[in-house]
Coordinates of N, CA, C and O and ligand atoms in Angstrom, one line a residue:
M1 N 103.3 81.5 73.3 CA 102.0 80.9 73.6 C 102.2 80.2 75.0 O 103.2 79.5 75.3
C2 N 101.2 80.3 75.9 CA 101.2 79.7 77.2 C 100.9 78.2 77.1 O 100.0 77.8 76.3
K3 N 101.5 77.4 77.8 CA 101.1 76.0 77.8 C 100.5 75.7 79.2 O 100.7 76.3 80.1
H4 N 99.6 74.6 79.2 CA 98.9 74.3 80.4 C 99.9 73.6 81.3 O 100.6 72.6 80.9
I5 N 100.1 74.0 82.5 CA 101.0 73.4 83.5 C 100.3 73.1 84.8 O 99.2 73.5 85.0
S6 N 100.9 72.3 85.6 CA 100.3 71.9 86.9 C 101.3 71.8 88.0 O 102.5 71.9 87.8
G7 N 100.8 71.5 89.2 CA 101.7 71.2 90.3 C 102.6 72.4 90.7 O 102.2 73.5 90.7
R8 N 103.8 72.1 90.9 CA 104.8 73.0 91.4 C 105.0 74.2 90.4 O 105.0 75.4 90.7
D9 N 105.0 73.8 89.0 CA 105.1 74.9 88.0 C 104.0 75.9 88.1 O 104.1 77.1 87.9
R10 N 102.8 75.3 88.4 CA 101.6 76.2 88.4 C 101.7 77.2 89.6 O 101.4 78.3 89.4
L11 N 102.2 76.7 90.7 CA 102.4 77.6 91.9 C 103.4 78.6 91.5 O 103.2 79.8 91.9
M12 N 104.5 78.2 90.9 CA 105.5 79.2 90.5 C 105.0 80.3 89.6 O 105.3 81.4 89.6
K13 N 104.1 79.8 88.7 CA 103.5 80.7 87.7 C 102.6 81.7 88.4 O 102.4 82.9 88.0
Q14 N 102.0 81.3 89.6 CA 101.2 82.2 90.3 C 102.0 83.2 91.2 O 101.4 83.9 92.0
G15 N 103.3 83.1 91.1 CA 104.1 84.1 91.8 C 104.9 83.5 93.0 O 105.7 84.3 93.6
F16 N 104.7 82.3 93.3 CA 105.5 81.7 94.4 C 106.9 81.4 93.8 O 107.0 81.0 92.7
D17 N 107.9 81.5 94.7 CA 109.2 81.1 94.2 C 109.4 79.6 94.4 O 108.5 79.0 95.0
E18 N 110.5 79.0 93.9 CA 110.6 77.6 93.9 C 110.4 77.0 95.3 O 109.7 76.0 95.5
K19 N 111.1 77.7 96.2 CA 111.0 77.2 97.6 C 109.6 77.2 98.2 O 109.2 76.2 98.8
Q20 N 108.9 78.3 97.9 CA 107.6 78.4 98.5 C 106.6 77.4 97.8 O 105.8 76.8 98.4
A21 N 106.8 77.2 96.5 CA 106.0 76.3 95.7 C 106.2 74.8 96.3 O 105.2 74.1 96.5
M22 N 107.5 74.5 96.6 CA 107.8 73.2 97.1 C 107.1 73.0 98.5 O 106.6 72.0 98.8
R23 N 107.2 74.1 99.3 CA 106.6 74.0 100.6 C 105.1 73.8 100.6 O 104.5 73.1 101.3
L24 N 104.5 74.6 99.6 CA 103.0 74.5 99.5 C 102.6 73.1 99.1 O 101.7 72.5 99.6
K25 N 103.4 72.5 98.2 CA 103.1 71.1 97.7 C 103.3 70.2 98.9 O 102.5 69.3 99.1
W26 N 104.4 70.4 99.7 CA 104.7 69.6 100.8 C 103.6 69.7 101.8 O 103.1 68.7 102.4
L27 N 103.0 70.9 102.0 CA 101.9 71.1 103.0 C 100.7 70.4 102.6 O 99.9 70.0 103.5
S28 N 100.5 70.2 101.3 CA 99.3 69.4 100.9 C 99.4 68.0 101.3 O 98.3 67.3 101.3
K29 N 100.5 67.5 101.8 CA 100.7 66.2 102.3 C 100.4 65.1 101.3 O 101.3 64.4 100.9
D30 N 99.2 65.0 100.9 CA 98.8 64.0 99.9 C 98.8 64.6 98.5 O 97.9 65.5 98.2
M31 N 99.7 64.3 97.7 CA 99.9 64.9 96.4 C 98.6 64.7 95.5 O 98.3 65.5 94.8
N32 N 97.9 63.5 95.7 CA 96.7 63.3 94.9 C 95.6 64.3 95.3 O 94.9 64.8 94.5
E33 N 95.5 64.6 96.6 CA 94.6 65.6 97.1 C 94.9 66.9 96.5 O 94.0 67.7 96.1
H34 N 96.2 67.2 96.4 CA 96.6 68.5 95.9 C 96.2 68.7 94.4 O 95.6 69.7 94.0
E35 N 96.5 67.6 93.7 CA 96.1 67.7 92.2 C 94.6 67.8 92.1 O 94.1 68.6 91.2
R36 N 93.8 67.1 93.0 CA 92.4 67.2 92.9 C 91.9 68.6 93.2 O 91.0 69.2 92.6
Y37 N 92.6 69.2 94.2 CA 92.3 70.6 94.6 C 92.4 71.5 93.4 O 91.6 72.4 93.0
M38 N 93.6 71.3 92.7 CA 93.8 72.2 91.5 C 92.8 71.9 90.4 O 92.4 72.9 89.8
Q39 N 92.4 70.7 90.2 CA 91.4 70.4 89.2 C 90.1 71.0 89.6 O 89.4 71.6 88.7
D40 N 89.7 70.9 90.9 CA 88.4 71.5 91.3 C 88.5 73.1 91.1 O 87.5 73.7 90.7
F41 N 89.6 73.6 91.4 CA 89.8 75.1 91.3 C 89.6 75.5 89.8 O 88.8 76.4 89.5
D42 N 90.2 74.7 88.9 CA 90.0 75.0 87.5 C 88.5 74.9 87.1 O 88.0 75.7 86.4
L43 N 87.9 73.8 87.6 CA 86.5 73.5 87.2 C 85.6 74.7 87.6 O 84.7 75.1 86.9
I44 N 85.8 75.2 88.8 CA 84.9 76.3 89.3 C 85.2 77.5 88.6 O 84.3 78.2 88.1
F45 N 86.5 77.9 88.5 CA 86.8 79.2 87.9 C 86.5 79.3 86.4 O 86.1 80.4 85.9
K46 N 86.7 78.2 85.7 CA 86.4 78.3 84.2 C 85.0 78.7 83.9 O 84.7 79.3 82.9
E47 N 84.1 78.3 84.8 CA 82.6 78.6 84.6 C 82.3 80.0 85.0 O 81.2 80.5 84.7
L48 N 83.1 80.7 85.7 CA 82.8 82.1 86.2 C 83.4 83.1 85.3 O 84.5 83.0 84.8
E49 N 82.6 84.2 85.1 CA 83.1 85.3 84.3 C 84.0 86.2 85.1 O 85.1 86.6 84.6
R50 N 83.6 86.4 86.3 CA 84.4 87.3 87.2 C 85.3 86.4 88.1 O 84.8 85.5 88.7
W51 N 86.6 86.7 88.2 CA 87.5 85.9 89.0 C 88.0 86.6 90.2 O 88.9 86.1 90.9
G52 N 87.5 87.8 90.5 CA 88.0 88.6 91.7 C 86.9 89.4 92.2 O 85.8 89.6 91.6
P53 N 87.1 90.1 93.4 CA 86.1 91.0 93.9 C 85.9 92.2 93.1 O 86.9 92.6 92.4
G54 N 84.7 92.7 93.1 CA 84.4 94.0 92.3 C 83.1 93.9 91.6 O 82.4 92.9 91.8
S55 N 82.7 94.9 90.9 CA 81.5 94.9 90.1 C 81.6 95.8 89.0 O 82.5 96.7 88.9
E56 N 80.6 95.7 88.0 CA 80.7 96.6 86.9 C 80.5 98.1 87.3 O 81.2 99.0 86.8
S57 N 79.6 98.3 88.3 CA 79.4 99.7 88.7 C 80.7 100.2 89.4 O 81.0 101.4 89.2
D58 N 81.4 99.4 90.1 CA 82.7 99.9 90.7 C 83.7 100.3 89.6 O 84.4 101.3 89.7
T59 N 83.8 99.5 88.6 CA 84.7 99.7 87.5 C 84.3 101.1 86.8 O 85.2 101.9 86.5
L60 N 83.0 101.2 86.5 CA 82.6 102.4 85.8 C 82.8 103.7 86.7 O 83.2 104.7 86.2
K61 N 82.5 103.5 88.0 CA 82.7 104.6 88.9 C 84.2 105.1 88.9 O 84.5 106.3 88.8
A62 N 85.1 104.1 88.9 CA 86.5 104.5 88.9 C 86.9 105.1 87.6 O 87.7 106.0 87.5
L63 N 86.3 104.5 86.5 CA 86.6 105.1 85.1 C 86.3 106.6 85.1 O 87.0 107.4 84.5
Q64 N 85.1 106.9 85.7 CA 84.6 108.3 85.6 C 85.5 109.2 86.4 O 85.5 110.4 86.2
K65 N 86.3 108.7 87.3 CA 87.1 109.6 88.1 C 88.5 109.9 87.5 O 89.3 110.6 88.0
L66 N 88.8 109.3 86.3 CA 90.1 109.5 85.7 C 90.2 111.0 85.3 O 89.3 111.6 84.8
P67 N 91.4 111.5 85.5 CA 91.6 112.9 85.1 C 91.7 113.2 83.6 O 91.4 114.3 83.2
N68 N 92.1 112.2 82.9 CA 92.2 112.3 81.4 C 91.6 111.2 80.7 O 91.4 110.1 81.3
K69 N 91.3 111.4 79.4 CA 90.7 110.3 78.6 C 91.9 109.4 78.2 O 92.8 109.9 77.5
P70 N 91.8 108.1 78.5 CA 93.0 107.2 78.1 C 93.0 106.9 76.6 O 91.9 106.8 76.0
T71 N 94.2 106.8 76.1 CA 94.3 106.4 74.7 C 95.0 105.0 74.6 O 94.7 104.3 73.6
T72 N 95.9 104.8 75.5 CA 96.6 103.4 75.5 C 96.4 102.8 76.9 O 96.9 103.4 77.9
L73 N 95.6 101.8 77.0 CA 95.3 101.2 78.3 C 95.9 99.8 78.4 O 95.7 98.9 77.5
L74 N 96.6 99.5 79.5 CA 97.1 98.2 79.8 C 96.3 97.6 80.9 O 96.3 98.2 82.0
E75 N 95.6 96.5 80.7 CA 95.0 95.8 81.8 C 95.8 94.6 82.2 O 96.1 93.8 81.4
I76 N 96.1 94.5 83.5 CA 97.0 93.4 84.0 C 96.2 92.4 84.8 O 95.5 92.9 85.7
G77 N 96.2 91.2 84.5 CA 95.4 90.1 85.2 C 94.0 90.3 84.7 O 93.1 90.3 85.6
C78 N 93.7 90.4 83.4 CA 92.4 90.7 82.9 C 91.4 89.5 83.1 O 90.2 89.7 83.0
G79 N 91.9 88.3 83.3 CA 91.0 87.1 83.4 C 90.2 87.0 82.2 O 90.7 87.1 81.1
Q80 N 88.9 86.7 82.4 CA 88.0 86.5 81.2 C 87.5 87.8 80.6 O 86.6 87.7 79.8
G81 N 88.0 88.9 81.1 CA 87.7 90.2 80.4 C 86.5 90.9 80.9 O 85.9 91.7 80.2
I82 N 86.1 90.7 82.2 CA 84.9 91.3 82.7 C 85.0 92.9 82.7 O 84.1 93.6 82.3
A83 N 86.2 93.4 83.0 CA 86.4 94.8 83.0 C 86.8 95.3 81.6 O 86.5 96.4 81.1
T84 N 87.6 94.4 80.9 CA 88.0 94.8 79.5 C 86.9 95.2 78.6 O 87.0 96.1 77.9
E85 N 85.8 94.5 78.7 CA 84.6 94.8 77.9 C 84.1 96.2 78.2 O 83.7 96.9 77.3
L86 N 84.1 96.5 79.5 CA 83.7 97.9 79.9 C 84.6 99.0 79.3 O 84.1 100.0 78.9
F87 N 85.9 98.7 79.3 CA 86.8 99.7 78.8 C 86.6 99.9 77.3 O 86.6 101.0 76.8
A88 N 86.3 98.7 76.6 CA 86.0 98.8 75.2 C 84.8 99.6 74.9 O 84.7 100.3 73.9
R89 N 83.8 99.4 75.7 CA 82.5 100.1 75.5 C 82.5 101.6 76.0 O 81.8 102.4 75.4
H90 N 83.3 101.9 77.0 CA 83.2 103.2 77.6 C 84.4 104.1 77.4 O 84.4 105.2 78.0
T91 N 85.4 103.6 76.7 CA 86.6 104.5 76.4 C 86.9 104.4 74.9 O 86.5 103.5 74.2
D92 N 87.8 105.3 74.4 CA 88.3 105.2 73.0 C 89.7 104.6 73.0 O 90.3 104.7 72.0
A93 N 90.1 104.1 74.1 CA 91.5 103.6 74.2 C 91.7 102.3 73.4 O 90.8 101.5 73.2
M94 N 93.0 102.2 73.0 CA 93.4 100.9 72.5 C 93.8 100.1 73.7 O 94.6 100.6 74.5
I95 N 93.3 98.9 73.8 CA 93.5 98.1 75.1 C 94.4 96.9 74.9 O 94.2 96.2 73.9
T96 N 95.4 96.8 75.8 CA 96.2 95.6 75.8 C 95.9 94.9 77.1 O 96.0 95.4 78.2
A97 N 95.4 93.6 76.9 CA 94.9 92.9 78.0 C 95.9 91.7 78.3 O 96.1 90.9 77.4
V98 N 96.5 91.7 79.5 CA 97.5 90.7 79.8 C 97.0 89.7 80.9 O 96.3 90.1 81.9
D99 N 97.2 88.5 80.6 CA 97.0 87.4 81.6 C 97.9 86.3 81.3 O 98.4 86.2 80.2
N100 N 98.1 85.4 82.2 CA 99.0 84.2 81.9 C 98.1 82.9 81.7 O 98.7 81.9 81.6
E101 N 96.8 83.1 81.6 CA 96.0 81.9 81.3 C 95.5 82.1 79.9 O 94.6 82.9 79.6
E102 N 96.0 81.2 79.0 CA 95.6 81.3 77.6 C 94.1 81.1 77.4 O 93.5 81.8 76.6
F103 N 93.5 80.2 78.1 CA 92.1 79.9 77.9 C 91.3 81.1 78.2 O 90.2 81.4 77.6
A104 N 91.7 81.9 79.2 CA 90.9 83.1 79.6 C 91.0 84.1 78.5 O 90.0 84.8 78.2
L105 N 92.2 84.3 77.9 CA 92.4 85.3 76.9 C 91.6 84.9 75.6 O 91.0 85.7 75.0
K106 N 91.5 83.6 75.4 CA 90.8 83.1 74.2 C 89.3 83.4 74.4 O 88.6 83.9 73.6
H107 N 88.8 83.1 75.6 CA 87.4 83.4 76.0 C 87.1 84.9 75.8 O 86.1 85.3 75.3
L108 N 88.0 85.7 76.4 CA 87.9 87.2 76.3 C 87.7 87.6 74.8 O 86.8 88.4 74.5
M109 N 88.6 87.1 74.0 CA 88.6 87.6 72.6 C 87.3 87.1 71.9 O 86.8 87.9 71.1
E110 N 86.9 85.9 72.2 CA 85.6 85.4 71.5 C 84.5 86.3 71.9 O 83.6 86.7 71.1
K111 N 84.4 86.7 73.2 CA 83.4 87.6 73.7 C 83.4 88.9 72.9 O 82.4 89.5 72.5
M112 N 84.6 89.5 72.8 CA 84.8 90.8 72.1 C 84.4 90.6 70.6 O 83.7 91.6 70.1
Q113 N 84.7 89.5 70.0 CA 84.4 89.3 68.6 C 82.8 89.3 68.4 O 82.3 89.9 67.5
Q114 N 82.2 88.6 69.4 CA 80.7 88.5 69.3 C 80.1 89.9 69.4 O 79.0 90.1 68.9
N115 N 80.8 90.8 70.1 CA 80.2 92.1 70.3 C 80.8 93.2 69.4 O 80.6 94.4 69.6
G116 N 81.6 92.8 68.4 CA 82.2 93.7 67.5 C 83.2 94.6 68.1 O 83.4 95.8 67.6
L117 N 83.9 94.2 69.2 CA 84.8 95.1 69.9 C 86.2 94.7 69.7 O 87.1 95.3 70.3
E118 N 86.5 93.7 69.0 CA 87.8 93.1 68.9 C 88.9 94.0 68.4 O 90.1 93.8 68.8
E119 N 88.6 95.0 67.6 CA 89.6 95.8 67.0 C 90.2 96.7 68.0 O 91.3 97.3 67.8
K120 N 89.6 96.9 69.2 CA 90.1 97.8 70.2 C 91.0 97.0 71.2 O 91.6 97.6 72.0
I121 N 91.1 95.7 71.0 CA 91.8 94.9 72.0 C 92.9 94.0 71.5 O 92.7 93.3 70.4
T122 N 94.0 94.0 72.1 CA 95.1 93.0 71.8 C 95.3 92.2 73.1 O 95.4 92.8 74.2
T123 N 95.3 90.9 73.0 CA 95.6 90.1 74.2 C 97.1 89.7 74.2 O 97.6 89.4 73.2
V124 N 97.7 89.7 75.4 CA 99.1 89.2 75.5 C 99.1 88.2 76.7 O 98.8 88.6 77.8
C125 N 99.6 87.0 76.3 CA 99.8 86.0 77.4 C 101.2 86.2 77.9 O 102.2 85.9 77.3
A126 N 101.3 86.7 79.1 CA 102.6 87.0 79.7 C 102.5 87.0 81.2 O 101.4 87.1 81.8
D127 N 103.7 86.9 81.8 CA 103.8 87.0 83.3 C 103.8 88.5 83.7 O 104.5 89.3 83.1
M128 N 102.9 88.8 84.6 CA 102.8 90.2 85.0 C 104.1 90.8 85.6 O 104.3 92.0 85.7
A129 N 105.0 89.9 86.0 CA 106.3 90.3 86.6 C 107.3 90.5 85.5 O 108.4 91.1 85.7
K130 N 107.0 90.1 84.2 CA 108.0 90.2 83.1 C 107.2 90.6 81.9 O 107.2 89.8 80.9
M131 N 106.7 91.7 81.8 CA 105.8 92.1 80.7 C 106.7 92.7 79.5 O 107.6 93.4 79.8
P132 N 106.3 92.3 78.3 CA 107.2 92.6 77.2 C 106.8 94.0 76.6 O 106.5 94.1 75.4
F133 N 106.8 95.1 77.4 CA 106.5 96.4 76.8 C 107.6 97.4 77.1 O 108.3 97.3 78.1
D134 N 107.7 98.4 76.2 CA 108.6 99.5 76.4 C 108.2 100.4 77.6 O 107.0 100.4 77.9
T135 N 109.1 101.0 78.2 CA 108.8 102.0 79.2 C 107.9 103.1 78.6 O 108.0 103.4 77.4
K136 N 107.1 103.7 79.5 CA 106.2 104.8 79.1 C 105.2 104.5 77.9 O 105.0 105.3 77.1
S137 N 104.8 103.2 77.9 CA 103.9 102.8 76.7 C 102.5 103.1 76.9 O 101.7 103.1 76.0
F138 N 102.0 103.3 78.2 CA 100.6 103.4 78.4 C 100.2 104.6 79.3 O 100.9 104.9 80.2
D139 N 99.1 105.2 78.9 CA 98.7 106.3 79.8 C 97.7 105.9 80.8 O 97.3 106.7 81.7
L140 N 97.2 104.6 80.8 CA 96.4 104.1 81.9 C 96.8 102.6 82.1 O 96.8 101.8 81.1
I141 N 97.1 102.3 83.3 CA 97.3 100.9 83.7 C 96.2 100.5 84.7 O 96.0 101.3 85.7
W142 N 95.6 99.4 84.5 CA 94.4 99.0 85.3 C 94.6 97.6 85.7 O 94.9 96.7 84.9
S143 N 94.4 97.3 87.0 CA 94.5 95.9 87.5 C 93.5 95.6 88.6 O 93.6 96.2 89.7
E144 N 92.5 94.8 88.3 CA 91.5 94.5 89.3 C 91.8 93.2 90.0 O 91.8 92.1 89.4
G145 N 92.0 93.3 91.3 CA 92.2 92.1 92.1 C 93.3 91.2 91.7 O 93.3 90.0 92.0
S146 N 94.4 91.7 91.1 CA 95.4 90.9 90.6 C 96.8 91.3 91.1 O 97.8 90.4 91.1
A147 N 97.0 92.5 91.6 CA 98.3 92.9 92.0 C 98.9 92.1 93.2 O 100.1 91.9 93.4
Y148 N 97.9 91.5 94.0 CA 98.4 90.7 95.2 C 99.3 89.6 94.7 O 100.0 89.0 95.5
I149 N 99.1 89.1 93.5 CA 99.8 88.0 93.0 C 101.3 88.2 93.1 O 102.1 87.3 93.5
M150 N 101.7 89.4 92.8 CA 103.2 89.8 92.9 C 103.4 90.4 94.3 O 104.6 90.6 94.6
G151 N 102.4 90.8 95.0 CA 102.5 91.7 96.1 C 102.3 93.1 95.6 O 102.9 93.5 94.6
V152 N 101.4 93.8 96.3 CA 100.9 95.1 95.8 C 102.1 96.1 95.6 O 102.3 96.7 94.6
K153 N 103.0 96.1 96.6 CA 104.2 97.0 96.6 C 105.1 96.7 95.4 O 105.5 97.5 94.6
N154 N 105.3 95.4 95.2 CA 106.2 94.9 94.1 C 105.5 95.3 92.7 O 106.2 95.7 91.8
A155 N 104.2 95.1 92.7 CA 103.5 95.4 91.4 C 103.6 96.9 91.1 O 103.9 97.2 90.0
L156 N 103.4 97.7 92.1 CA 103.4 99.2 91.8 C 104.8 99.6 91.3 O 104.9 100.4 90.4
K157 N 105.8 99.0 91.9 CA 107.2 99.3 91.6 C 107.5 98.8 90.1 O 108.1 99.5 89.3
A158 N 107.1 97.6 89.8 CA 107.4 97.0 88.5 C 106.6 97.7 87.4 O 107.1 97.8 86.3
W159 N 105.4 98.1 87.7 CA 104.5 98.6 86.6 C 104.6 100.1 86.3 O 104.4 100.5 85.2
K160 N 105.1 100.8 87.3 CA 105.1 102.3 87.2 C 106.0 102.7 85.9 O 105.6 103.6 85.2
P161 N 107.1 102.1 85.7 CA 107.9 102.5 84.5 C 107.1 102.4 83.2 O 107.5 103.1 82.2
L162 N 106.1 101.6 83.1 CA 105.4 101.4 81.9 C 104.4 102.6 81.6 O 103.8 102.8 80.5
L163 N 104.2 103.5 82.6 CA 103.3 104.6 82.5 C 103.9 105.8 81.8 O 105.1 106.1 82.1
S164 N 103.2 106.4 81.0 CA 103.7 107.7 80.3 C 103.6 108.8 81.4 O 103.0 108.6 82.5
E165 N 104.2 110.0 81.0 CA 104.1 111.1 81.9 C 102.7 111.4 82.2 O 101.8 111.3 81.2
D166 N 102.3 111.7 83.4 CA 100.9 112.0 83.8 C 100.0 110.8 83.6 O 98.8 110.9 83.6
G167 N 100.6 109.6 83.4 CA 99.8 108.4 83.3 C 99.1 108.0 84.6 O 99.6 108.5 85.7
V168 N 98.1 107.2 84.6 CA 97.4 106.9 85.8 C 97.3 105.4 86.0 O 97.2 104.6 85.0
L169 N 97.5 104.9 87.2 CA 97.5 103.5 87.5 C 96.3 103.3 88.5 O 96.2 103.9 89.5
V170 N 95.5 102.3 88.1 CA 94.3 102.0 89.0 C 94.5 100.5 89.4 O 94.5 99.6 88.6
V171 N 94.5 100.3 90.7 CA 94.6 99.0 91.2 C 93.6 98.7 92.3 O 93.3 99.6 93.1
S172 N 92.9 97.5 92.2 CA 92.1 97.2 93.3 C 92.6 96.0 94.0 O 93.3 95.1 93.4
D173 N 92.4 95.9 95.3 CA 92.9 94.8 96.1 C 91.9 94.5 97.3 O 91.3 95.4 97.7
L174 N 91.9 93.2 97.6 CA 91.0 92.8 98.7 C 91.6 93.2 100.0 O 92.7 92.7 100.3
V175 N 90.9 94.0 100.8 CA 91.5 94.3 102.1 C 90.4 94.3 103.2 O 89.2 94.4 102.9
W176 N 90.8 94.1 104.4 CA 89.8 94.1 105.5 C 89.3 95.5 105.7 O 90.1 96.5 105.6
S177 N 88.0 95.7 105.9 CA 87.5 97.0 106.2 C 87.3 97.2 107.7 O 86.7 98.2 108.2
T178 N 87.8 96.3 108.5 CA 87.7 96.4 109.9 C 89.0 95.8 110.6 O 89.6 94.9 110.0
D179 N 89.3 96.3 111.7 CA 90.5 95.7 112.4 C 90.2 94.4 113.1 O 91.1 93.6 113.4
K180 N 88.9 94.1 113.3 CA 88.5 92.9 113.9 C 87.5 92.1 113.1 O 86.3 92.1 113.3
P181 N 88.1 91.4 112.0 CA 87.2 90.6 111.2 C 86.6 89.5 112.0 O 87.2 88.9 112.9
S182 N 85.3 89.1 111.7 CA 84.7 88.0 112.4 C 85.4 86.7 112.1 O 86.0 86.6 111.0
E183 N 85.2 85.7 112.9 CA 85.8 84.4 112.7 C 85.3 83.8 111.4 O 86.1 83.3 110.6
S184 N 84.0 84.0 111.1 CA 83.5 83.3 109.8 C 84.1 84.0 108.6 O 84.4 83.4 107.6
A185 N 84.2 85.4 108.7 CA 84.8 86.1 107.5 C 86.2 85.6 107.3 O 86.7 85.5 106.2
Ligands
SAM1 C1 91.8 87.2 91.1 S1 92.0 87.0 89.3 C2 91.3 88.5 88.7 C3 90.9 88.5 87.3 C4 90.0 89.6 86.7 N1 90.7 90.9 86.9 C5 88.7 89.6 87.3 O1 88.4 90.4 88.2 O2 87.8 88.8 86.9 C6 93.7 87.1 89.0 C7 94.1 87.0 87.5 O3 95.5 87.1 87.4 C8 96.0 86.1 86.5 N2 97.4 85.8 86.8 C9 97.8 85.0 87.9 N3 99.2 85.0 87.9 C10 99.6 85.8 86.9 C11 100.8 86.1 86.4 N4 102.0 85.7 87.0 N5 100.9 86.9 85.3 C12 99.8 87.4 84.7 N6 98.5 87.1 85.1 C13 98.4 86.3 86.2 C14 95.0 84.9 86.7 O4 95.0 84.1 85.6 C15 93.7 85.7 86.9 O5 93.1 86.0 85.6

């Protein structure tokens, strides 16, 4: 079970190593301000269903492009389950939804129960860099806006062994669509 943590441990949980976490805390200068920032971050995000860029129509469009019908789907960094619900409604796959925020997984499961979809979903509270699954366990791995946490290259390398033969990995990431982004952007 995940426990609620804060400060340096929280930064490390988000993928920073100890040195980077210490530096980030140091850069905050005023530790009280830093804690306040983290509290505000929690306050805003807890109220939002979607925690990353994307839309339902983008998810469905990508689902339609799959070459095979998935039977075992691993979603990494599922958050509050905005895409998970679509998988449950639009595929016959058994879904394993991973995140390291216990409250998000709890919210996800409550939503699925309200909609009678819970039997298709197992939630796992784990670090995306150390997931407790056997190799070749999934024929579809899906991660919306979360691979950046490990670094996209690292994520692809770490997650590929979990894919079965001919398995498919779908990852979305926030990137610039121009070489010259505006100052405000
Ligand atoms: C940008 S959000 C995207 C969430 C969701 N896919 C969405 O679009 O709403 C990144 C997600 O990764 C989770 N996360 C952060 N670090 C993680 C880690 N080390 N292991 C597993 N999940 C992590 C966060 O809790 C959050 O739910």
